[in-house]
Tab-separated table of C-alpha atoms and ligand atoms in Angstrom:
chain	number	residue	atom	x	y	z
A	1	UNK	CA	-11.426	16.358	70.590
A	2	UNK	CA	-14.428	17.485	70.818
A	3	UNK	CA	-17.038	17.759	73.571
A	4	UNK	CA	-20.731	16.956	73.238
A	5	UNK	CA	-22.948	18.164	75.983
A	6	UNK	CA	-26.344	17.075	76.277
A	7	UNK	CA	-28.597	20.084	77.157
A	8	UNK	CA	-30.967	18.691	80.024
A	9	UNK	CA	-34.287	19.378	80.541
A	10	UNK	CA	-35.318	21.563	83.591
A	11	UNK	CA	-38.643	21.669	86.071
A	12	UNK	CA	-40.429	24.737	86.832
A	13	UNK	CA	-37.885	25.882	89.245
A	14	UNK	CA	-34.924	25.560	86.984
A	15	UNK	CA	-33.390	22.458	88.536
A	16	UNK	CA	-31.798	20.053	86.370
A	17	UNK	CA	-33.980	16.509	85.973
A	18	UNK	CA	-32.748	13.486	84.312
A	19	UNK	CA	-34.221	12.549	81.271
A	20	UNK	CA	-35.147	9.187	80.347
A	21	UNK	CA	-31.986	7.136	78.711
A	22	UNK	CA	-32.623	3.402	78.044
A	23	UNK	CA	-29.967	0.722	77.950
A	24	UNK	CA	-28.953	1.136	74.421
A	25	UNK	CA	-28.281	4.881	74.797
A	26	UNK	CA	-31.625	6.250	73.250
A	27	UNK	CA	-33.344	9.365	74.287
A	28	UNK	CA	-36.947	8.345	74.992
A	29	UNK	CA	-38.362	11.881	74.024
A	30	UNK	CA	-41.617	10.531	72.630
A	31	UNK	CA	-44.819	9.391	74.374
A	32	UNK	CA	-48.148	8.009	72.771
A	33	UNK	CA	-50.651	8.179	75.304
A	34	UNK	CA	-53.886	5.828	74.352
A	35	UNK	CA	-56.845	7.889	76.055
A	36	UNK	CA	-59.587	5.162	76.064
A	37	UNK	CA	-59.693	1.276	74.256
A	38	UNK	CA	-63.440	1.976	73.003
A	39	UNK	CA	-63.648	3.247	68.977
A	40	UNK	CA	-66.874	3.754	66.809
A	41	UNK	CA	-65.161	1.566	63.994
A	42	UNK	CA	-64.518	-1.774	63.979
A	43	UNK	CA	-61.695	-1.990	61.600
A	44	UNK	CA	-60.362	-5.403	59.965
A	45	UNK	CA	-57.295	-5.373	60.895
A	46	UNK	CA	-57.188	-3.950	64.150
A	47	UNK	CA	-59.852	-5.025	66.382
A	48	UNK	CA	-62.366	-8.292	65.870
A	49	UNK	CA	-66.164	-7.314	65.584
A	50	UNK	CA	-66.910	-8.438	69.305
A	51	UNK	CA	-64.875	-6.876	71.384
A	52	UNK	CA	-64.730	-6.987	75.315
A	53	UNK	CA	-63.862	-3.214	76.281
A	54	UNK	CA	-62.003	-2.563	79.771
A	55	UNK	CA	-64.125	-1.718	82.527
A	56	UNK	CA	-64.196	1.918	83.525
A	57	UNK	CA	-62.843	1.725	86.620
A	58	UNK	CA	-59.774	0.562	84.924
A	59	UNK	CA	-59.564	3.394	83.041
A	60	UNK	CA	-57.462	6.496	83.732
A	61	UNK	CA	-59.413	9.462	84.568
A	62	UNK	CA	-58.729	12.784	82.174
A	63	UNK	CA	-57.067	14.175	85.793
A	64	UNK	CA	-54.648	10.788	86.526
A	65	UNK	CA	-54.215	11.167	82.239
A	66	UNK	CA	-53.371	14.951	82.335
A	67	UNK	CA	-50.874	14.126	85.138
A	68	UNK	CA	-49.102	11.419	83.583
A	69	UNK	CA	-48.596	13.520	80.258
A	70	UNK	CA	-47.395	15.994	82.910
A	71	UNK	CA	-44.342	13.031	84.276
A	72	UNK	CA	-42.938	12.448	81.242
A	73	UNK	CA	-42.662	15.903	79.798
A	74	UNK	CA	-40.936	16.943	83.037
A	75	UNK	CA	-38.532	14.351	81.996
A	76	UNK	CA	-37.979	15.984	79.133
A	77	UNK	CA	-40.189	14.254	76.943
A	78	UNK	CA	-41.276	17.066	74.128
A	79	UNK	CA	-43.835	15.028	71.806
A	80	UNK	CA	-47.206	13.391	72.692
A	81	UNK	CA	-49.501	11.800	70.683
A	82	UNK	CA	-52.923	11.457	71.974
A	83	UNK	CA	-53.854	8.544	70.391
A	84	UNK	CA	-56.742	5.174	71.225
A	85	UNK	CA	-58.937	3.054	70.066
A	86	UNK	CA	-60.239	6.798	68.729
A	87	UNK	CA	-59.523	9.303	71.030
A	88	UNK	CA	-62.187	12.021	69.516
A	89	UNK	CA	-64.803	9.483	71.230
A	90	UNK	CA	-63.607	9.685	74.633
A	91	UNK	CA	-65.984	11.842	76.848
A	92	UNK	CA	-64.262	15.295	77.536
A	93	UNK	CA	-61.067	14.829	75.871
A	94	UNK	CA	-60.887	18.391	74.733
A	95	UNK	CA	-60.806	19.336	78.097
A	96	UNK	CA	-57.207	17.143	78.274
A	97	UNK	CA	-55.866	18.808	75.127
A	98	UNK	CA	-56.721	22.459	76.597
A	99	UNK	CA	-54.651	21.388	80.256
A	100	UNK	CA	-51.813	20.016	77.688
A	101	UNK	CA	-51.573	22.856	75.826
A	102	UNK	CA	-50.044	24.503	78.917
A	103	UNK	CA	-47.055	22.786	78.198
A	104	UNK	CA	-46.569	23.727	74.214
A	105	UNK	CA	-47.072	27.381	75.918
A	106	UNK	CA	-44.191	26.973	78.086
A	107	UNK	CA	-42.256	25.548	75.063
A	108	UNK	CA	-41.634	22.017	77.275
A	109	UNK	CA	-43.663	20.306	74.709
A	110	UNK	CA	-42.372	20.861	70.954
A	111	UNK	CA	-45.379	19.162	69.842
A	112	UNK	CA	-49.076	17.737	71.101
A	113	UNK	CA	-50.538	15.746	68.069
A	114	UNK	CA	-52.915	12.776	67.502
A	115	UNK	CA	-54.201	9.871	65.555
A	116	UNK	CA	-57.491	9.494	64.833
A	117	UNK	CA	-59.816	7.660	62.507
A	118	UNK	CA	-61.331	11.099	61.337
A	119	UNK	CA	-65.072	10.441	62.448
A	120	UNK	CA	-65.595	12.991	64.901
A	121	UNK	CA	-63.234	15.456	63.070
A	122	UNK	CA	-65.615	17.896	61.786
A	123	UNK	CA	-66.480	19.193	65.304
A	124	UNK	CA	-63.014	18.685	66.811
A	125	UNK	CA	-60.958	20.138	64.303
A	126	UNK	CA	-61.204	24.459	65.056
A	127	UNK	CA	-60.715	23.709	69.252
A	128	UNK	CA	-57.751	21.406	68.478
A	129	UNK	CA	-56.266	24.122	66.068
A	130	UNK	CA	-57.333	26.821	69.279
A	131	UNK	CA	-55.299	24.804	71.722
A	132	UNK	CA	-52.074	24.868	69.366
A	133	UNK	CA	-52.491	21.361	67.305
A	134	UNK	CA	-50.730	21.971	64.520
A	135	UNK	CA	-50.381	18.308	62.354
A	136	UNK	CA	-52.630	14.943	62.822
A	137	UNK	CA	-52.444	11.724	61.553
A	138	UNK	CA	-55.694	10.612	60.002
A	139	UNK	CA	-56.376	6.835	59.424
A	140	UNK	CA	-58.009	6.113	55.285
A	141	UNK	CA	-57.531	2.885	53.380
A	142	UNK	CA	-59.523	3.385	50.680
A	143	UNK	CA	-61.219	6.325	48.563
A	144	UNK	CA	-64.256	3.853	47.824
A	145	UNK	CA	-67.189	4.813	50.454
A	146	UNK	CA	-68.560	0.272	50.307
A	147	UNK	CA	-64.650	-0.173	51.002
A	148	UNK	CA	-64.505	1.851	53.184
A	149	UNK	CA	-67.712	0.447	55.327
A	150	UNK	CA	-66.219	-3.006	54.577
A	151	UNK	CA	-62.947	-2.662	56.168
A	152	UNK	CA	-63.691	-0.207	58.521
A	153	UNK	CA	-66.974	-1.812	59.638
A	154	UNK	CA	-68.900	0.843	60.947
A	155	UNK	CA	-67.322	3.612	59.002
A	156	UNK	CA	-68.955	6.508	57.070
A	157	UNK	CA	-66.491	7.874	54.790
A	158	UNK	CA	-68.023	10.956	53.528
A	159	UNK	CA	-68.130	12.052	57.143
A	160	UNK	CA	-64.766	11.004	57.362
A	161	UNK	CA	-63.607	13.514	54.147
A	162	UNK	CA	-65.574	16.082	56.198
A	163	UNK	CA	-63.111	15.744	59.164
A	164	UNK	CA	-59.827	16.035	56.478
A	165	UNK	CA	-62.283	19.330	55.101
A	166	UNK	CA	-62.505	20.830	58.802
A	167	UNK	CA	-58.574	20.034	59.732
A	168	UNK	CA	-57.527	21.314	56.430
A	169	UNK	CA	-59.556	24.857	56.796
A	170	UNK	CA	-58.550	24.953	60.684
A	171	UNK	CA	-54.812	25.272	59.520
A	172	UNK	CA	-53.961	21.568	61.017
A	173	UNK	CA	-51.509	19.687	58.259
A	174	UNK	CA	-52.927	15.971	57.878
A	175	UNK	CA	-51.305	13.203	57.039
A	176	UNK	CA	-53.268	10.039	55.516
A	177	UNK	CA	-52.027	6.555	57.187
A	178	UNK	CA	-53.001	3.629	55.299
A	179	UNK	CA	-52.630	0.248	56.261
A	180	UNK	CA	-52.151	-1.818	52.810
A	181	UNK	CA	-53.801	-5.242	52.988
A	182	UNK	CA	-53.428	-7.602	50.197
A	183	UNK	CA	-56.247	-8.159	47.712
A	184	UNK	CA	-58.230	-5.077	49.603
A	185	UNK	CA	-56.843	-1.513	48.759
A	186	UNK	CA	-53.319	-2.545	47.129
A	187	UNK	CA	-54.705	-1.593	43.777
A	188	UNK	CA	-56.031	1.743	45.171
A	189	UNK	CA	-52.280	2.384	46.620
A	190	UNK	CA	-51.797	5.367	43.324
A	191	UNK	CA	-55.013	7.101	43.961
A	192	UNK	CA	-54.993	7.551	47.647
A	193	UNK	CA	-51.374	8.346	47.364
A	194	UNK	CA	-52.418	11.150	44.013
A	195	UNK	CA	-55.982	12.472	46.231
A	196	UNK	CA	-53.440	12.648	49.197
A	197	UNK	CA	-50.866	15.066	47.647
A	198	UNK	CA	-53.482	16.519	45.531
A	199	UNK	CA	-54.444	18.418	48.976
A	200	UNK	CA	-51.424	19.030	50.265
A	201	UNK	CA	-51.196	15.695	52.786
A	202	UNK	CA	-48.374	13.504	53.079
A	203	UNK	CA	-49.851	9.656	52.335
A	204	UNK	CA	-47.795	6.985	55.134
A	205	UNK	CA	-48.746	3.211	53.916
A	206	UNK	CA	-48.079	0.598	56.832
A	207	UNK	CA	-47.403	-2.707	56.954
A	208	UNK	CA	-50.209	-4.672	59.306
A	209	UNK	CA	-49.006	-6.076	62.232
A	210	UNK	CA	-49.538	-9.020	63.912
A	211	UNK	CA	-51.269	-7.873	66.646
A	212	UNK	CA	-54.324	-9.309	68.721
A	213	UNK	CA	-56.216	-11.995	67.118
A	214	UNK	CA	-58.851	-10.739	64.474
A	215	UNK	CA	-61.241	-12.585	62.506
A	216	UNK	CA	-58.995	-12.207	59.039
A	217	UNK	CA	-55.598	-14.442	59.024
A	218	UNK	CA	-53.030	-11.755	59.275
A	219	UNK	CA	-50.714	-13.519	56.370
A	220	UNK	CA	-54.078	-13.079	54.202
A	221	UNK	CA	-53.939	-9.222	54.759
A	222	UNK	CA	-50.635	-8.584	54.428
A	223	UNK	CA	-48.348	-6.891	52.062
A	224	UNK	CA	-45.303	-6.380	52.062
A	225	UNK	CA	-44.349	-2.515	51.227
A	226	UNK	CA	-41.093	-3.782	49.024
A	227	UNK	CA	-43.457	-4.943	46.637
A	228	UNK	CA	-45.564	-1.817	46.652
A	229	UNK	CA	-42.572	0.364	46.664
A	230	UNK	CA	-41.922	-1.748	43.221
A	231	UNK	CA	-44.629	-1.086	41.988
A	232	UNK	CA	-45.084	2.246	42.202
A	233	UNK	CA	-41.555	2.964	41.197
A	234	UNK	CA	-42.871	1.670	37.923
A	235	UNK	CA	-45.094	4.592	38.327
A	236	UNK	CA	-43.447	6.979	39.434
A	237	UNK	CA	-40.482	8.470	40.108
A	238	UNK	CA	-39.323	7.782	43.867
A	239	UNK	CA	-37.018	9.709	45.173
A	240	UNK	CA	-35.319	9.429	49.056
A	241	UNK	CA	-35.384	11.776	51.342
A	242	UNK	CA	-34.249	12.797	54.761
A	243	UNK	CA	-37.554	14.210	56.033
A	244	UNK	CA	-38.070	12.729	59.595
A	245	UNK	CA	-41.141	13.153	61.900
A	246	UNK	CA	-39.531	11.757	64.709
A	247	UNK	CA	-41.769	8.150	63.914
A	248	UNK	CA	-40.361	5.395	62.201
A	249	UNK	CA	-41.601	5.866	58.588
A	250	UNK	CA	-38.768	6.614	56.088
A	251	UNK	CA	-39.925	8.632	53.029
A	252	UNK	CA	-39.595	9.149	49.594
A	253	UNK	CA	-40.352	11.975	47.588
A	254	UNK	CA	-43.001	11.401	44.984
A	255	UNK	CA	-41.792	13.635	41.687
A	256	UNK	CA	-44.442	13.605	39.821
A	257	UNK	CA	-46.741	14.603	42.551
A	258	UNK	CA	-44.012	16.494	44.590
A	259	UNK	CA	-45.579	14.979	47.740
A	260	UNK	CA	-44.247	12.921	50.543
A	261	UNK	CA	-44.481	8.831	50.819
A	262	UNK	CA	-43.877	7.400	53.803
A	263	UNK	CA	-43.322	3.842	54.682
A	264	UNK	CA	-44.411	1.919	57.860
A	265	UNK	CA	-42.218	-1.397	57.442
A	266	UNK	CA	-42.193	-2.885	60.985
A	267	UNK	CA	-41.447	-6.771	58.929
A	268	UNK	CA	-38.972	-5.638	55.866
A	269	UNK	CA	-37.005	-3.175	57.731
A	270	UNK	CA	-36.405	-2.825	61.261
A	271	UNK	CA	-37.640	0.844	62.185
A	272	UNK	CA	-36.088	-0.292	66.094
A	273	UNK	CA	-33.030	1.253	66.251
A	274	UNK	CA	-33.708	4.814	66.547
A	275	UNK	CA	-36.751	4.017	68.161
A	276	UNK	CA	-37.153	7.258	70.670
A	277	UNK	CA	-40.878	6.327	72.182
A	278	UNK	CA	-42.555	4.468	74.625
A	279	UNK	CA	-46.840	3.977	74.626
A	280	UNK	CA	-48.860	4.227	77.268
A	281	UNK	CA	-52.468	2.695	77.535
A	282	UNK	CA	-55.906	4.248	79.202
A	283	UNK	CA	-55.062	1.825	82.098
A	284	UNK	CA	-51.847	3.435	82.884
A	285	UNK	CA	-49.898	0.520	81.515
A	286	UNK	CA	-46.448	1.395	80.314
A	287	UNK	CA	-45.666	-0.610	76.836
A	288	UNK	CA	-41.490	-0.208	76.145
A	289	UNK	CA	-42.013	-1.393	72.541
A	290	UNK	CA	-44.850	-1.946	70.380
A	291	UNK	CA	-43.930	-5.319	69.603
A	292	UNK	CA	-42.975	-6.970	72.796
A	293	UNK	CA	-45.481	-8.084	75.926
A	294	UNK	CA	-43.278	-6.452	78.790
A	295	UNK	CA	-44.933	-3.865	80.284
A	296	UNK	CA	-44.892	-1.526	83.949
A	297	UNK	CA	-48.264	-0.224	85.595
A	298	UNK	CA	-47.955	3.126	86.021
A	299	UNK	CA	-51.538	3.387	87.375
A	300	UNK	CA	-50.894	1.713	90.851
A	301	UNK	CA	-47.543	4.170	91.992
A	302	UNK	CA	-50.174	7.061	90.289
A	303	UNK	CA	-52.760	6.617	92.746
A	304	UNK	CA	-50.942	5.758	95.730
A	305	UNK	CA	-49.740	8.744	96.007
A	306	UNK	CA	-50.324	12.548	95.523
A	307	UNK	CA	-46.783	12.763	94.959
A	308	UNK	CA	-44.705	11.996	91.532
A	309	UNK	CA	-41.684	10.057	93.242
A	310	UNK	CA	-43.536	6.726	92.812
A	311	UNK	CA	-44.279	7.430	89.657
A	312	UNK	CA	-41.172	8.581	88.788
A	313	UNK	CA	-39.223	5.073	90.098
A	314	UNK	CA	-41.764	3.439	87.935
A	315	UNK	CA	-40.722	4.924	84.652
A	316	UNK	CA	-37.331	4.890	85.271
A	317	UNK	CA	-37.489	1.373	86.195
A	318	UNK	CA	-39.722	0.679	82.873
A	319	UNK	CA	-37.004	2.661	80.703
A	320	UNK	CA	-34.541	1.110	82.125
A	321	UNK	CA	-35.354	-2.329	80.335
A	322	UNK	CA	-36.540	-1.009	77.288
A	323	UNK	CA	-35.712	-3.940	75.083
A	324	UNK	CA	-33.712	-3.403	71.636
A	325	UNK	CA	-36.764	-4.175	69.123
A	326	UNK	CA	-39.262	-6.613	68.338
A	327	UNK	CA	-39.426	-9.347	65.860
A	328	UNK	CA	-42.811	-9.777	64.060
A	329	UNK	CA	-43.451	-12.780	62.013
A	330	UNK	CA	-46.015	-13.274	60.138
A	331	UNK	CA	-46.748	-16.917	58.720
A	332	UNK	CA	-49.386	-19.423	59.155
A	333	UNK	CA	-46.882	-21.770	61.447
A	334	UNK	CA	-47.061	-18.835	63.695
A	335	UNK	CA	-50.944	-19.192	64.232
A	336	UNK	CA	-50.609	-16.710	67.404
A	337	UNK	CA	-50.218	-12.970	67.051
A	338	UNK	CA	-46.859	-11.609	67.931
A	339	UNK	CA	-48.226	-10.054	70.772
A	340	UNK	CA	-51.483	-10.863	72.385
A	341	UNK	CA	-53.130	-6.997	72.707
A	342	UNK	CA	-54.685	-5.190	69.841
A	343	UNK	CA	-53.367	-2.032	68.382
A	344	UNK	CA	-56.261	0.016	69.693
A	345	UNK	CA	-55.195	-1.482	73.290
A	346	UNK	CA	-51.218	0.252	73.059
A	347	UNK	CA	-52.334	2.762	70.755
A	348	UNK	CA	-51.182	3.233	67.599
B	1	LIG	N1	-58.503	5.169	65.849
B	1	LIG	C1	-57.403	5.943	65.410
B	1	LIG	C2	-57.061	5.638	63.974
B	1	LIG	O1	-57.581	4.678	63.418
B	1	LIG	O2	-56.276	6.392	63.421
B	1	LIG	C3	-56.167	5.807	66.267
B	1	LIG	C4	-55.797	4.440	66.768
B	1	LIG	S1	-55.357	3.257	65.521
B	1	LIG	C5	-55.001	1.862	66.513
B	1	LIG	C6	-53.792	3.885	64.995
B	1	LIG	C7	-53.247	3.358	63.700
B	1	LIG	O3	-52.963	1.985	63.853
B	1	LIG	C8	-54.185	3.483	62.523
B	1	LIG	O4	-53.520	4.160	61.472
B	1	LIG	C9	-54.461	2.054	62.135
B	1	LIG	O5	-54.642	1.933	60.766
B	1	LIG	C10	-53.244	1.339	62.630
B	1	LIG	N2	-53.431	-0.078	62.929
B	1	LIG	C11	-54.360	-0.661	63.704
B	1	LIG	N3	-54.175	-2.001	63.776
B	1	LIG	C12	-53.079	-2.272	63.028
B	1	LIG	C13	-52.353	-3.473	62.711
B	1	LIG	N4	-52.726	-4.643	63.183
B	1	LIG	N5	-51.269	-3.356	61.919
B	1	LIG	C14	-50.880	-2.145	61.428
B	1	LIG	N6	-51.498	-0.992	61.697
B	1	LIG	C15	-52.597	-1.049	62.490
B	2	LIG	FE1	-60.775	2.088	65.575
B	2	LIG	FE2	-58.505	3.098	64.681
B	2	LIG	FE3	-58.663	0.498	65.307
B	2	LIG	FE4	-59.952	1.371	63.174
B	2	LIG	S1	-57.719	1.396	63.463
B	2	LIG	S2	-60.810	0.040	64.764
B	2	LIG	S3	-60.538	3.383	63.766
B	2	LIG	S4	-58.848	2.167	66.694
């Protein structure tokens, strides 16, 4: 017979602390952290043109942020994702990812990443490469700059390609996530993915997700990724792979281009059960799944105290009814989103 044991994590003073093991037996090891709500893009599918921001009292400070982050990797959670509405537009954020690289120093954190919309790239890129980034997800649906301004709203995309530029020269591996929407960018699905491994990126297409109410009817944007992985296996030649980033994309190797393809199927596939995360937003509110309205504050046990133990009771309570998965639907029966918060509210 043989024996599994489970190497737990330790604090500072080498005492054993218990990680964070929900109901279904799944390590939660991975925390996105959504650093503010506010973005400067306006994008289709995620947010609707006039949108009410959260007051900034509401808002965690970069301290109450910083010692959050600090909670959950003492719990033995090694990945965070700094992620928003656009985190690169938040007012001193830097200063976070220099107090979090303390924790990829002591080798707590395997690694401190992010997901951004690229904008503010440019300047950001050499300090997050100094503080030990070493990958970043970068948001692009299209290659066409009127496209671009069209679904992005606000978006300039040649500043945008200068933020891949400065990543790519800083030594920071970027992927490309791109959010197919029907009748939009699916025809542009073979040269983002040939641009993308062209430069070295890995290209991630996503499903959209029913999400907060925008302006579009979700069932008009979407498209389903079993089509597009049809299609482009009339194209090319797809081959599986076991590459895993620790999210919930399952790839395919791309032979012609020898690049990775990863695909973001929340509705065709269920990506739930080795899900290994949990989201937290700017407000301190603890989201279990993406998908699913149950939530804990974690802002309230934060600043009652200077101490962690409320904070730790309130995670552990949280994890402790992390639900299975979600269902998302998408139809015109189900006029509602799935959930009632946008995707730059729990971070994506
Ligand atoms: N602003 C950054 C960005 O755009 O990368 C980070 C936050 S954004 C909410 C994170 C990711 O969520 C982006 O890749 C975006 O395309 C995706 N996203 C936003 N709303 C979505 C939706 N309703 N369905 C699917 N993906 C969505
Ligand atoms: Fe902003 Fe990202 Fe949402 Fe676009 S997807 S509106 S860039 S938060």
């Amino acid at each position: 017979m043989s024996v599994v044991t489970a190497i737990s994590p330790a604090d500072a003073a080498g005492t054993p602390i218990s990680p964070l093991i929900d109901p279904f037996a799944r390590v939660i090891s991975y925390v996105r952290v959504s650093v503010t709500d506010r973005c400067d893009m306006r994008c289709v599918y995620c947010m609707s043109e006039d949108m009410n921001f959260l007051p900034k009292r509401d808002v965690l400070t970069l301290e109450e942020l910083d010692r959050l982050c600090a909670a959950f990797v003492s719990r033995g959670v090694n990945k965070l994702r700094i992620t928003g509405g656009e985190p690169l537009v938040r007012r001193g954020i830097m200063g976070l990812f220099r107090s979090l690289a303390r924790h990829l120093e002591s080798g707590a954190l395997a690694e401190l990443t992010l997901t951004t919309n690229g904008s503010q790239l440019a300047n950001c890129a050499a300090d997050l490469a100094a503080v030990g980034v070493r990958r970043l997800n970068l948001s692009m649906d299209t290659l066409d700059p009127d496209k671009f301004r069209a679904i992005t709203r606000w978006g300039d995309l040649a500043q945008v390609q200068r933020g891949v530029d400065a990543a790519q020269s800083a030594g920071i591996a970027v992927k490309i996530n791109m959010v197919a929407l029907k009748g939009v960018n699916e025809d542009e699905i073979p040269r983002v993915l040939e641009w993308a491994h062209g430069r070295g990126m890995d290209l991630t297409l996503i499903e959209v997700m029913p999400l907060g109410n925008v302006e579009a009817e979700r069932v008009d944007q979407f498209l389903s990724l079993s089509l597009v992985e049809r299609f482009l296996s009339e194209r090319y030649t797809l081959e599986p792979i076991a590459f895993a980033t620790g999210g919930p994309a399952r790839y395919l190797r791309v032979k012609e281009t020898g690049g990775r393809l990863g695909l973001i199927t929340p509705h065709t596939h269920n990506f739930c059960e080795g899900c290994n995360r949990v989201r937290v937003t700017c407000t301190g509110t603890l989201y279990m799944c993406l998908g699913q309205d149950d939530a804990a504050d974690l802002r309230a046990p934060l600043r009652a105290s200077q101490s962690d133990e409320l904070l730790h009771a309130a995670i552990d309570a949280a994890i402790a009814r992390k639900p299975r998965g979600h269902d998302f639907i998408v139809d015109r029966r189900g006029a509602k989103p799935a959930v009632a918060r946008h995707m730059s509210v729990t971070g994506g």
